[in-house]
mmCIF file of C-alpha atoms in Angstrom:
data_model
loop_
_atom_site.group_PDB
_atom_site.id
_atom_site.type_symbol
_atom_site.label_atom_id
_atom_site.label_comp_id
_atom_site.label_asym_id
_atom_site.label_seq_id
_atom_site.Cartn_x
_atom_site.Cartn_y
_atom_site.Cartn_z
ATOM 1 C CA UNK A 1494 0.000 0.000 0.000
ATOM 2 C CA UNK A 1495 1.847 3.218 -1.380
ATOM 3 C CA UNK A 1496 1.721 6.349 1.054
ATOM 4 C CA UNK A 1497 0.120 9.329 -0.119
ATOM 5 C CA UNK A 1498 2.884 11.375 -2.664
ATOM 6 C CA UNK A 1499 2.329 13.828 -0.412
ATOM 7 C CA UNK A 1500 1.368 14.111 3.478
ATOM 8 C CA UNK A 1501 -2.026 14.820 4.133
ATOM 9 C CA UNK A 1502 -2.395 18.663 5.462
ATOM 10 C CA UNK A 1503 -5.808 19.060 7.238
ATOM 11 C CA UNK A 1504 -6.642 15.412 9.278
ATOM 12 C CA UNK A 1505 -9.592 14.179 11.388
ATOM 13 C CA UNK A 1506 -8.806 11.193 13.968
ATOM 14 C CA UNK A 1507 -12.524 10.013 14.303
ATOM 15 C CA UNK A 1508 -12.257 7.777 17.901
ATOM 16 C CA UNK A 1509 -15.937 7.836 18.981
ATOM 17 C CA UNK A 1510 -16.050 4.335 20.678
ATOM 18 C CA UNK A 1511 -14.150 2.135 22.883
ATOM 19 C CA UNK A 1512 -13.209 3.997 26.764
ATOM 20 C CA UNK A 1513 -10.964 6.464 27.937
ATOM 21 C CA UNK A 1514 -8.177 4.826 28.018
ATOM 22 C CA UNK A 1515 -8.630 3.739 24.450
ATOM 23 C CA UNK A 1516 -8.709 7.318 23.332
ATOM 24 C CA UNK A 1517 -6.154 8.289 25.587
ATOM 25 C CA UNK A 1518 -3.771 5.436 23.729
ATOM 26 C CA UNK A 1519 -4.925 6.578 20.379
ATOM 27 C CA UNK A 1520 -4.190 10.469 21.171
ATOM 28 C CA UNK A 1521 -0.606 9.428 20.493
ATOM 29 C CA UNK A 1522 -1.271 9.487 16.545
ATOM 30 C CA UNK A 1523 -1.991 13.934 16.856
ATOM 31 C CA UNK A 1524 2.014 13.848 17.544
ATOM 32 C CA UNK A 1525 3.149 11.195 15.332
ATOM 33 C CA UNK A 1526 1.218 13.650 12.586
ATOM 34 C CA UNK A 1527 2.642 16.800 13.743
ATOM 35 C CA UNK A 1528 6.242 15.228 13.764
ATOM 36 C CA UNK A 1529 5.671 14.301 10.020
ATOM 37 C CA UNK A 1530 3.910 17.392 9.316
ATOM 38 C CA UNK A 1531 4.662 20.572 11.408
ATOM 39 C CA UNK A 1532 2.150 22.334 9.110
ATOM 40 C CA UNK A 1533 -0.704 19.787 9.521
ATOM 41 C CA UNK A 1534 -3.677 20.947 11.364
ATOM 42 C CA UNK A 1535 -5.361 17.947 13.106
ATOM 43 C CA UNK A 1536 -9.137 17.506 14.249
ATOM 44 C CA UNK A 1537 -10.301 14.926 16.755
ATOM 45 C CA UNK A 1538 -13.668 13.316 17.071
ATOM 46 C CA UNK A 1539 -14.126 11.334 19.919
ATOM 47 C CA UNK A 1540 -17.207 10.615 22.409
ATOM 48 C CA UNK A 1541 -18.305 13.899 23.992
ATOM 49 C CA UNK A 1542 -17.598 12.285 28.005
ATOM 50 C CA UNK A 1543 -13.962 11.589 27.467
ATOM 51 C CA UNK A 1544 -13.206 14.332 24.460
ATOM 52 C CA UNK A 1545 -12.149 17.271 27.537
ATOM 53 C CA UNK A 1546 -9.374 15.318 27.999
ATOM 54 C CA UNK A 1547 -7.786 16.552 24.600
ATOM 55 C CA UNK A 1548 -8.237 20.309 25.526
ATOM 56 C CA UNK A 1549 -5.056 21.839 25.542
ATOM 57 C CA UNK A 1550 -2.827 18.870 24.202
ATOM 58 C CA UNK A 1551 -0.302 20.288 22.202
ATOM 59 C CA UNK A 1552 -0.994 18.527 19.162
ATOM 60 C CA UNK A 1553 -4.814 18.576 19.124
ATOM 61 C CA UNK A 1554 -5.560 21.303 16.990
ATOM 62 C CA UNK A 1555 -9.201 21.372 16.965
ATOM 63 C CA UNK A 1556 -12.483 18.925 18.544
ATOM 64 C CA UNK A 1557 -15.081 18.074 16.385
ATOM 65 C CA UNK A 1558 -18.590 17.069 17.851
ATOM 66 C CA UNK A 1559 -21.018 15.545 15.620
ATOM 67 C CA UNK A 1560 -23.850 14.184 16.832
ATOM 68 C CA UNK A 1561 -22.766 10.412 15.531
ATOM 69 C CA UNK A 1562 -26.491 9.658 15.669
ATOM 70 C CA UNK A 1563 -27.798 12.107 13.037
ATOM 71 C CA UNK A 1564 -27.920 11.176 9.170
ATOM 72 C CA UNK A 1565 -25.086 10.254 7.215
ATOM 73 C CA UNK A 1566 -25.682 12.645 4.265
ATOM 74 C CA UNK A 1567 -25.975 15.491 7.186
ATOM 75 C CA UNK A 1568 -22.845 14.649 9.032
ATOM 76 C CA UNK A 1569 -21.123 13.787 5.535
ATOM 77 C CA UNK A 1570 -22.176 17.522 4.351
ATOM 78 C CA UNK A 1571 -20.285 18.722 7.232
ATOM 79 C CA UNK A 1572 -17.060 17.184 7.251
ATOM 80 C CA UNK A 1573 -17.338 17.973 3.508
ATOM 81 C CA UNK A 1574 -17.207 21.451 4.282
ATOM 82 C CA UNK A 1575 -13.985 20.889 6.737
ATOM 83 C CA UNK A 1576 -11.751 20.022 3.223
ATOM 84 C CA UNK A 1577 -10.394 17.277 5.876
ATOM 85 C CA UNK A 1578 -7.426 15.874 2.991
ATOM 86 C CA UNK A 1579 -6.931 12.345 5.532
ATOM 87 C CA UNK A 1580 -9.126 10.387 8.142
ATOM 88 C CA UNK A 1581 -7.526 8.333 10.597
ATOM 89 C CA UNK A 1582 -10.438 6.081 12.273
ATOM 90 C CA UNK A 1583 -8.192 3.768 14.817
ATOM 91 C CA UNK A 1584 -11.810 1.974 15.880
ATOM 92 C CA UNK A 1585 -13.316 1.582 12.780
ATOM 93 C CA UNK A 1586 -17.382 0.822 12.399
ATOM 94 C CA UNK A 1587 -19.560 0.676 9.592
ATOM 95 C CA UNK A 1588 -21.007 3.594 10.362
ATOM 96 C CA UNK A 1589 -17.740 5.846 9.925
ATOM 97 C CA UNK A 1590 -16.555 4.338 6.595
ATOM 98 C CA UNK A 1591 -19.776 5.275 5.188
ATOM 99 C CA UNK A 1592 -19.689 8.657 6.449
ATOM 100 C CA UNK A 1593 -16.206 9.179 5.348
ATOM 101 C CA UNK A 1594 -16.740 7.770 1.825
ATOM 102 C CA UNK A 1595 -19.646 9.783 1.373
ATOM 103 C CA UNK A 1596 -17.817 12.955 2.763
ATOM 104 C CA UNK A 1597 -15.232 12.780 -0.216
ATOM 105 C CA UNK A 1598 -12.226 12.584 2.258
ATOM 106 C CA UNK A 1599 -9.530 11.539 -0.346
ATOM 107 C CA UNK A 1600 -7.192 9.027 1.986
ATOM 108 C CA UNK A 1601 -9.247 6.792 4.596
ATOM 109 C CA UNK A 1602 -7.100 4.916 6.493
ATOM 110 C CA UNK A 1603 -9.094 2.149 8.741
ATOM 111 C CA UNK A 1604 -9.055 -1.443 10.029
ATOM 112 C CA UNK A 1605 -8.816 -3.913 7.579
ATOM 113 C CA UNK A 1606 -10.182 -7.401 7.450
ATOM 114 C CA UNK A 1607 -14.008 -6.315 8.124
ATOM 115 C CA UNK A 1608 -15.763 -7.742 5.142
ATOM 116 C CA UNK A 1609 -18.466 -5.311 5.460
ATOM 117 C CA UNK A 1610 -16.822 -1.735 5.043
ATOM 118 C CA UNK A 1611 -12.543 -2.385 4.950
ATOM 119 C CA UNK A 1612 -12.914 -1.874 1.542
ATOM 120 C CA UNK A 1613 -13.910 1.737 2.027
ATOM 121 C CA UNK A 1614 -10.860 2.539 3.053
ATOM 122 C CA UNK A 1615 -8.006 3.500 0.822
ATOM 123 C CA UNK A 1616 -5.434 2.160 3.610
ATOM 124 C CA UNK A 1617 -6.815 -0.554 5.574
ATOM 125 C CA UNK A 1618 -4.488 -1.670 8.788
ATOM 126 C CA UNK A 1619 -3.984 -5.017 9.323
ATOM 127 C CA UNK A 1620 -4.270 -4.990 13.495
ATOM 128 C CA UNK A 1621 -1.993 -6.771 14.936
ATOM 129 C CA UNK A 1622 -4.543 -8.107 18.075
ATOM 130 C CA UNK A 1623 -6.476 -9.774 15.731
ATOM 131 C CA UNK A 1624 -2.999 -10.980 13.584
ATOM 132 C CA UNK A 1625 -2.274 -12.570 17.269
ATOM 133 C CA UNK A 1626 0.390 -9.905 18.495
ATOM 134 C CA UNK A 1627 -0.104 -9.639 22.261
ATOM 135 C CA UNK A 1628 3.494 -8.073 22.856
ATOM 136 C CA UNK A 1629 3.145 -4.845 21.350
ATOM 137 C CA UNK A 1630 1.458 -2.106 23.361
ATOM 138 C CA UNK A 1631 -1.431 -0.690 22.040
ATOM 139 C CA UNK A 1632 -0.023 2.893 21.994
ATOM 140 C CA UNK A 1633 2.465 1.263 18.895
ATOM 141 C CA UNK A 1634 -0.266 -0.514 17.100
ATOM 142 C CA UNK A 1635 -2.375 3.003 17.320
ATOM 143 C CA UNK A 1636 0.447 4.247 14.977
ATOM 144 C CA UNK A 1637 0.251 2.233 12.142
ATOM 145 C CA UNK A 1638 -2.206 4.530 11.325
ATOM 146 C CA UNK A 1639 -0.123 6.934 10.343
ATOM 147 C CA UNK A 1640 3.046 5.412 9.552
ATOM 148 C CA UNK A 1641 0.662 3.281 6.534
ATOM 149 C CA UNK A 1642 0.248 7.099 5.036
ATOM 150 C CA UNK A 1643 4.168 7.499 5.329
ATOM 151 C CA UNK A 1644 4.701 9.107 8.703
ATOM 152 C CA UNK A 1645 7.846 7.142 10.451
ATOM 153 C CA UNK A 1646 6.389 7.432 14.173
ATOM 154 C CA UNK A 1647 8.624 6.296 16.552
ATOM 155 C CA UNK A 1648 7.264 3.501 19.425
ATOM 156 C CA UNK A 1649 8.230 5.594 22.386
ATOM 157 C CA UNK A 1650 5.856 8.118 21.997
ATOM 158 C CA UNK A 1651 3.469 8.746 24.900
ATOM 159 C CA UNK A 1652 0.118 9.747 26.122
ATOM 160 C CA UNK A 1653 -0.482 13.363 27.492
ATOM 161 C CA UNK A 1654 -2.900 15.545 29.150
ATOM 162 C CA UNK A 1655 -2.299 18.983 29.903
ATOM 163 C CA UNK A 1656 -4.425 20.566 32.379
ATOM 164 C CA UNK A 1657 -4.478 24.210 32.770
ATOM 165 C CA UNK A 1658 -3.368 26.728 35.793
ATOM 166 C CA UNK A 1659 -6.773 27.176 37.013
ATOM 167 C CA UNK A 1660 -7.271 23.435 37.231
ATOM 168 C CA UNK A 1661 -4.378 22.856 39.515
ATOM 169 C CA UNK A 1662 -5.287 25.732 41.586
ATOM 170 C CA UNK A 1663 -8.304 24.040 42.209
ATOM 171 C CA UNK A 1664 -6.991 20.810 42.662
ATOM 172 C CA UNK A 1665 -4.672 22.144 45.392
ATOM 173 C CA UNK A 1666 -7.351 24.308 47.560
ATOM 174 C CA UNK A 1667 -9.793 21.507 46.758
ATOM 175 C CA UNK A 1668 -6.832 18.819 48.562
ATOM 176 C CA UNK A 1669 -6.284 21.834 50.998
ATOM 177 C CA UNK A 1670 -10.312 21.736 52.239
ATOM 178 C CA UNK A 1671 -10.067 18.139 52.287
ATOM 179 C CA UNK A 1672 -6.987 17.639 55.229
ATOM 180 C CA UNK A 1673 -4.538 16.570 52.421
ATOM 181 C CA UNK A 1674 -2.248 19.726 52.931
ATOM 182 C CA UNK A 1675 0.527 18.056 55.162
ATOM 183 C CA UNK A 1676 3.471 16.694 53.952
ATOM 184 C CA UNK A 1677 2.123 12.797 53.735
ATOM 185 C CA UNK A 1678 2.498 10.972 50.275
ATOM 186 C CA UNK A 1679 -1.277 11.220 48.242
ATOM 187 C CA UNK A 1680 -2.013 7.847 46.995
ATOM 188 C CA UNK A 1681 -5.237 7.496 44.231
ATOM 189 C CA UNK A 1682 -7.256 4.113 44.484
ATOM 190 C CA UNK A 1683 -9.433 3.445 41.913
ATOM 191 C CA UNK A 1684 -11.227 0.096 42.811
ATOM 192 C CA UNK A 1685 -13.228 -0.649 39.604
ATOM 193 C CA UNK A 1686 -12.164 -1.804 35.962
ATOM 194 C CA UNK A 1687 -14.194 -0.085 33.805
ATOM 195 C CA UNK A 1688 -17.464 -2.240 33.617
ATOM 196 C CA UNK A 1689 -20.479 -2.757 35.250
ATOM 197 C CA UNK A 1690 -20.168 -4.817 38.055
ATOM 198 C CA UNK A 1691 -21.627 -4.670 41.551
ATOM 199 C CA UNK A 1692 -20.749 -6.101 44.792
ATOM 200 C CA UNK A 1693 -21.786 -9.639 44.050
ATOM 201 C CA UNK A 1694 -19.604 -9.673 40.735
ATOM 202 C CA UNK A 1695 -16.607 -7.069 42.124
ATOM 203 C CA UNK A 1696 -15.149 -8.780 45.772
ATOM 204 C CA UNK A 1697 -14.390 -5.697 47.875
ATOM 205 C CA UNK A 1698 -12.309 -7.301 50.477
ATOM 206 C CA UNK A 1699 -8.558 -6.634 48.610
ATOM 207 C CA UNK A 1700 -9.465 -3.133 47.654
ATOM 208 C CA UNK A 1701 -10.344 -2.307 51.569
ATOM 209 C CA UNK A 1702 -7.208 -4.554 52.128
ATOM 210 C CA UNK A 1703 -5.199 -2.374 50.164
ATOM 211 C CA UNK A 1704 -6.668 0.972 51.266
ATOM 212 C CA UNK A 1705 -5.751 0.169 55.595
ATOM 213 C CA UNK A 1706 -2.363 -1.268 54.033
ATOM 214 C CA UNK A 1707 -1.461 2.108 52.778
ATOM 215 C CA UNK A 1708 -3.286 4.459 55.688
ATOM 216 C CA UNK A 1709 -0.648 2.082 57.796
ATOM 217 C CA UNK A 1710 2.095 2.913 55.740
ATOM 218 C CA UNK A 1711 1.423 6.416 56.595
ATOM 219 C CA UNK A 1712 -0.254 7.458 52.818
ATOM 220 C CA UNK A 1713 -3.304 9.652 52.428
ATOM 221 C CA UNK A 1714 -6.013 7.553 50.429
ATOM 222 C CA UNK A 1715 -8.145 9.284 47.531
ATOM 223 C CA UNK A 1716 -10.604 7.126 46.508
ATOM 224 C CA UNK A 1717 -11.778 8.049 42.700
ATOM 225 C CA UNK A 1718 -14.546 6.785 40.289
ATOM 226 C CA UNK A 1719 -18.079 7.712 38.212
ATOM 227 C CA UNK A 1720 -21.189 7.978 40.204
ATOM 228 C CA UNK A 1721 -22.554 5.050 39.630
ATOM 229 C CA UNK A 1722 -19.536 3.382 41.231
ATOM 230 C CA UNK A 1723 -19.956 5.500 44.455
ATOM 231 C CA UNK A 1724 -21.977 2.617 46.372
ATOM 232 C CA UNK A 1725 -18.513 0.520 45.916
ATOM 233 C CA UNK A 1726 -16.434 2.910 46.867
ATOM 234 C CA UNK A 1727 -18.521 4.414 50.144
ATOM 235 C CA UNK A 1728 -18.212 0.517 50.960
ATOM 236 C CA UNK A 1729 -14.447 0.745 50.759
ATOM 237 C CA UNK A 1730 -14.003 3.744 52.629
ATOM 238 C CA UNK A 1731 -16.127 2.967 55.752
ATOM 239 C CA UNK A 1732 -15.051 -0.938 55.835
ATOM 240 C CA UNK A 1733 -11.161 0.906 55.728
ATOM 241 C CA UNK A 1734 -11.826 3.684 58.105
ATOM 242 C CA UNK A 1735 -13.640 1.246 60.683
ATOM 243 C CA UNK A 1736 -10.845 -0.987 61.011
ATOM 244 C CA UNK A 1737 -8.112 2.106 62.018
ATOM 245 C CA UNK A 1738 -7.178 2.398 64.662
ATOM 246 C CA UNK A 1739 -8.543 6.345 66.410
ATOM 247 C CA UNK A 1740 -5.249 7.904 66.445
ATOM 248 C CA UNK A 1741 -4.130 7.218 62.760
ATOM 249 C CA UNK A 1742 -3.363 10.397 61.159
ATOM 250 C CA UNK A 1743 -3.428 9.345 57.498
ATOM 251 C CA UNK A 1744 -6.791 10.663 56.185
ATOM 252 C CA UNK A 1745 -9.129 8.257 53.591
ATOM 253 C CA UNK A 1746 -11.396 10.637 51.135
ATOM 254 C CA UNK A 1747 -13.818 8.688 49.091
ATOM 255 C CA UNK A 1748 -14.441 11.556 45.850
ATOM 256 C CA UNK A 1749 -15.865 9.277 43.177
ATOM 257 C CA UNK A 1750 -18.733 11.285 41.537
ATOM 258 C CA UNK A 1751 -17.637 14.924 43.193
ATOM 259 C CA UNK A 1752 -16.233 16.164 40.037
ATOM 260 C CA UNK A 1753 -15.762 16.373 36.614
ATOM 261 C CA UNK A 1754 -13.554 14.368 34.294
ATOM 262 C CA UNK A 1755 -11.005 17.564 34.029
ATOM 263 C CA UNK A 1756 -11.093 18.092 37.612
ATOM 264 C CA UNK A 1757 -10.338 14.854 38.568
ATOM 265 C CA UNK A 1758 -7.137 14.536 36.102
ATOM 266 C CA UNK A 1759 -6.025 17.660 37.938
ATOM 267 C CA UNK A 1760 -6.594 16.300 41.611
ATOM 268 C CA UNK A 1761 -4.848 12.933 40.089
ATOM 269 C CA UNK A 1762 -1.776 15.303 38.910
ATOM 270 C CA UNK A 1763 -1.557 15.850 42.348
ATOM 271 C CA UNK A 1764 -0.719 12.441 43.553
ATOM 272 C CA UNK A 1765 2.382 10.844 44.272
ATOM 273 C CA UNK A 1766 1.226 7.670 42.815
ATOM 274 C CA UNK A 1767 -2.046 6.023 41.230
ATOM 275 C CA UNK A 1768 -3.264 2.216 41.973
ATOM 276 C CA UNK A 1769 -5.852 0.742 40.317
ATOM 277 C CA UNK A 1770 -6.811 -1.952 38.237
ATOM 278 C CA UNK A 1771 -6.457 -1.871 33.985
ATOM 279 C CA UNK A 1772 -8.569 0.543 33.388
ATOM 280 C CA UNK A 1773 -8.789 4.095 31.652
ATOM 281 C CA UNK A 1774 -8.802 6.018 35.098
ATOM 282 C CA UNK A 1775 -4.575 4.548 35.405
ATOM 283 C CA UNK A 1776 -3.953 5.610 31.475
ATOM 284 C CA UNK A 1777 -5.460 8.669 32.497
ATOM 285 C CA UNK A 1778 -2.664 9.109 35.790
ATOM 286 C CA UNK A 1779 0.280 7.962 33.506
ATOM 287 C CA UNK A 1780 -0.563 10.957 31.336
ATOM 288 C CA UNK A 1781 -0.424 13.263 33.548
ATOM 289 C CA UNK A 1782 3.127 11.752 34.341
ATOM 290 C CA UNK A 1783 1.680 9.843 37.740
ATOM 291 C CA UNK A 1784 3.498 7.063 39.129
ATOM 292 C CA UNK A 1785 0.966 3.975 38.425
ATOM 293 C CA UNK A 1786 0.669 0.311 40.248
ATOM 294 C CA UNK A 1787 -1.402 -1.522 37.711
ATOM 295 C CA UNK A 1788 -3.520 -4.439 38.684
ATOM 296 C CA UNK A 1789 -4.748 -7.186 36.008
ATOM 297 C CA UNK A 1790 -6.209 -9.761 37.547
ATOM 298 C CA UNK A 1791 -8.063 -11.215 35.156
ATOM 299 C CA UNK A 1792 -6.357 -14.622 33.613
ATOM 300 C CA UNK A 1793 -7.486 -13.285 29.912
ATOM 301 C CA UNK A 1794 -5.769 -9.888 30.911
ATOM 302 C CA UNK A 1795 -2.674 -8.802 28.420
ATOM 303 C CA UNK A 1796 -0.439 -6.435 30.284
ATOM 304 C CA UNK A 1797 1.733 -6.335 27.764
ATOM 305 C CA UNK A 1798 -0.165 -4.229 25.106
ATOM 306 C CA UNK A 1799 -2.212 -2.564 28.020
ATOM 307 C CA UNK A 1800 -0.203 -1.266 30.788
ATOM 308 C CA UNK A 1801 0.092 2.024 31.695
ATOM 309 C CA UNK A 1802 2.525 4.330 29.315
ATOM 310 C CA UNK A 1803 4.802 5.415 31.862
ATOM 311 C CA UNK A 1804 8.258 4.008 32.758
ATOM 312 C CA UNK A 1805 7.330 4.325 36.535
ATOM 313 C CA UNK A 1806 4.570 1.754 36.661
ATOM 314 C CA UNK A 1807 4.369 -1.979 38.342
ATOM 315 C CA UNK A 1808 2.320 -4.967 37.099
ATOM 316 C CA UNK A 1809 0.104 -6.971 39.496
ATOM 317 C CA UNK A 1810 -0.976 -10.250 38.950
ATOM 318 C CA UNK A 1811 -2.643 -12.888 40.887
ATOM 319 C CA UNK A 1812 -0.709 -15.626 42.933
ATOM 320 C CA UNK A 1813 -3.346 -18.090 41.350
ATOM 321 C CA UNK A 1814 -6.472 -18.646 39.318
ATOM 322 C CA UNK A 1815 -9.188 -20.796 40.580
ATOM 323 C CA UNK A 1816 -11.104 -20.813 37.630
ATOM 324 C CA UNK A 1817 -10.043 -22.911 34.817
ATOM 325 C CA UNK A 1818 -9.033 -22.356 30.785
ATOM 326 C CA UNK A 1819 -9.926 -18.674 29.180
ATOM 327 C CA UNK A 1820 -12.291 -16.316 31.237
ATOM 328 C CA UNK A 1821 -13.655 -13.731 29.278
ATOM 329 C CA UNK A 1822 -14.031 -10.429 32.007
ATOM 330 C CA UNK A 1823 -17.079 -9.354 30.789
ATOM 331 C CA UNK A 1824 -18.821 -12.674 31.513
ATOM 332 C CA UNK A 1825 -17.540 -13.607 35.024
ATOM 333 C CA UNK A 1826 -19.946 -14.169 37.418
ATOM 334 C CA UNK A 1827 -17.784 -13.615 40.578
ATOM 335 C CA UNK A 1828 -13.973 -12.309 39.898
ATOM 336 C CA UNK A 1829 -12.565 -14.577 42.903
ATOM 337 C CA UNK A 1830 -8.950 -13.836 41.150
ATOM 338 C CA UNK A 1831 -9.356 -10.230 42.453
ATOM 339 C CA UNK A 1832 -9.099 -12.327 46.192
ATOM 340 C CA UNK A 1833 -5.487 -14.112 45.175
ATOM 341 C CA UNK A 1834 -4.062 -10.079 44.792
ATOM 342 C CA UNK A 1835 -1.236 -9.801 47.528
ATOM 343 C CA UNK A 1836 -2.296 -6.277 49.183
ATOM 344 C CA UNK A 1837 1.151 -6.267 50.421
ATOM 345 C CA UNK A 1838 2.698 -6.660 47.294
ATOM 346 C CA UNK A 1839 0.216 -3.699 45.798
ATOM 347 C CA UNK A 1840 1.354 -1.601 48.936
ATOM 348 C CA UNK A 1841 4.922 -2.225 48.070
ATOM 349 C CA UNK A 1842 5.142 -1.540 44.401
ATOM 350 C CA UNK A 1843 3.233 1.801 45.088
ATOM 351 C CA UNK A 1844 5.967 2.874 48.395
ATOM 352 C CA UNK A 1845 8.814 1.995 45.460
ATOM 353 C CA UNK A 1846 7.306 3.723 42.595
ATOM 354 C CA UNK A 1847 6.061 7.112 44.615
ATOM 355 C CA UNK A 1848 6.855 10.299 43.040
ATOM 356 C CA UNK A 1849 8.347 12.992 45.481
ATOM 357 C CA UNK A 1850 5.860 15.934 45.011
#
């Protein structure tokens, strides 16, 4: 598949499904353009509750929000009008080949192999998941996408989200009115992985395990996570706080659901260091350059192409499985291999890893 002779100017990255942490891994291909382009001005799509997180990244030059529900012919009329030159669609559906073929977007560059639209593309990517890779990380398969149209992206580049001045201020009076102003290390625990689970599916016990493990070790606790995962986390926090002892001075804050997505990046940036299981919230820490002690305790789990993009970062795994053969996560009734997690060992990676703030 010959590049185009010459690289594209005006680009949209369309990434409107999949989680945060997907589009957080896919952000990577604004700077591999930019580094093969200077001159390029590049647009990002992506799902309205995750696309703050590109505001202010260096290499985002403009959001796009389409309502991905309306026509095709309307939304085709509009990126018509854009003159986009290049599309970059690292989750490819039906839906956006169509719109992008109908839009007149001269190079399409999507997932190939899917009988039912691949051939809309005029650079389909042969993934390398689905070609059985499971060593590369998924930030480096996110760039074929642009090295297929002839931009030589290096593998090390990273994830990043830049929050602003007013965010930290806020983030530091905000820790201030909390009791998080003294000189203790601020861990984040994020107990959830990103689906929808409830007590009876999501054991509790480790993650209130973990959370007295570091109060002991002298570490304020932020707990983080969505609303909906509040009646988990209120769980953690009073199971944790009820078994300290009344003169502990480390200080346990559950704050899932008390802010948005931008604030909490900023109150994350504040951290010395980020535990939680694979999930978007830790891609999320390691770019804003937080410390992160990643826990994959599913067997079916590939740490390899999914842990965090940060050199400071730890792997967890379980000391055993008691279910037997492949699990798929989104199935499992019960997630006992969340009870074989060493606490200890999670309390230890995130003391060795700590940022000095």
């Amino acid at each position: 598949m010959r590049p185009p002779s010459r690289p594209p100017h005006n680009i949209l990255i369309i990434h409107t499904h999949g989680g945060m942490g997907d589009l957080l891994l896919s952000s990577v291909l604004a700077e591999a353009l930019h580094r093969c382009n200077p001159d390029c001005r590049v647009t990002f799509w992506a799902q309205q509750k995750f696309a703050a997180l590109l505001d202010h990244h260096p290499f985002v030059d403009a959001r796009l929000d389409l309502d991905p529900a309306a026509p095709l012919r309307d939304n085709a009329r509009i990126l018509r009008a854009e003159h986009f030159d290049a599309v970059l669609i690292p989750w490819s559906v039906s839906r956006h080949a169509w719109l992008t073929w109908l839009a007149g977007i001269p190079v399409r560059v999507g997932q190939g192999g899917r009988l039912t639209y691949s051939f809309l593309f005029t650079h389909p990517v042969k993934v390398r998941s689905r070609q059985g890779d499971v060593t590369s990380h998924w930030t480096d398969s996110q760039l074929d996408y642009a090295r297929i149209i002839g931009c030589a992206a290096p593998s090390d580049l990273l994830p990043v989200v830049i929050t602003t001045p007013e965010e930290r201020e806020w983030a530091g009076n905000r820790l201030q009115e909390l009791g998080f102003a003294g000189k203790r290390p601020r861990c984040g625990l994020h107990i959830c992985k990103g689906l929808a689970v409830d007590e009876a599916r999501w054991p509790l016990d480790r993650f209130v395990d973990i959370a007295v493990g570091l109060l002991g070790q002298g570490f304020d606790v932020i707990l983080t996570g969505t609303a909906n995962e509040q009646p988990l986390t209120a769980q953690v926090a009073a199971r944790a706080q009820a078994m300290l002892p009344t003169d502990a001075s480390a200080r346990l804050i559950d704050f899932a659901g008390a802010s948005t997505l931008r604030e909490t990046a900023a109150l994350i940036e504040r951290l010395n260091v980020f535990i939680c299981p694979d999930t978007g919230t830790g891609h999320l820490a390691a770019a804003l350059g937080v410390p992160v002690v990643s826990i994959f305790p599913v067997r079916s789990d590939i740490p390899a192409r999914w842990r965090p993009a940060i050199d400071a970062h730890r792997i967890i795994r379980p000391v055993r499985y008691e279910c037997a053969g492949a699990c798929v996560k989104e199935k499992c009734p019960r997630f006992t291999c969340l009870l074989h997690i060493d606490p200890d060992e999670v309390v230890a990676a995130a003391r060795e890893i700590a940022k000095k703030c």
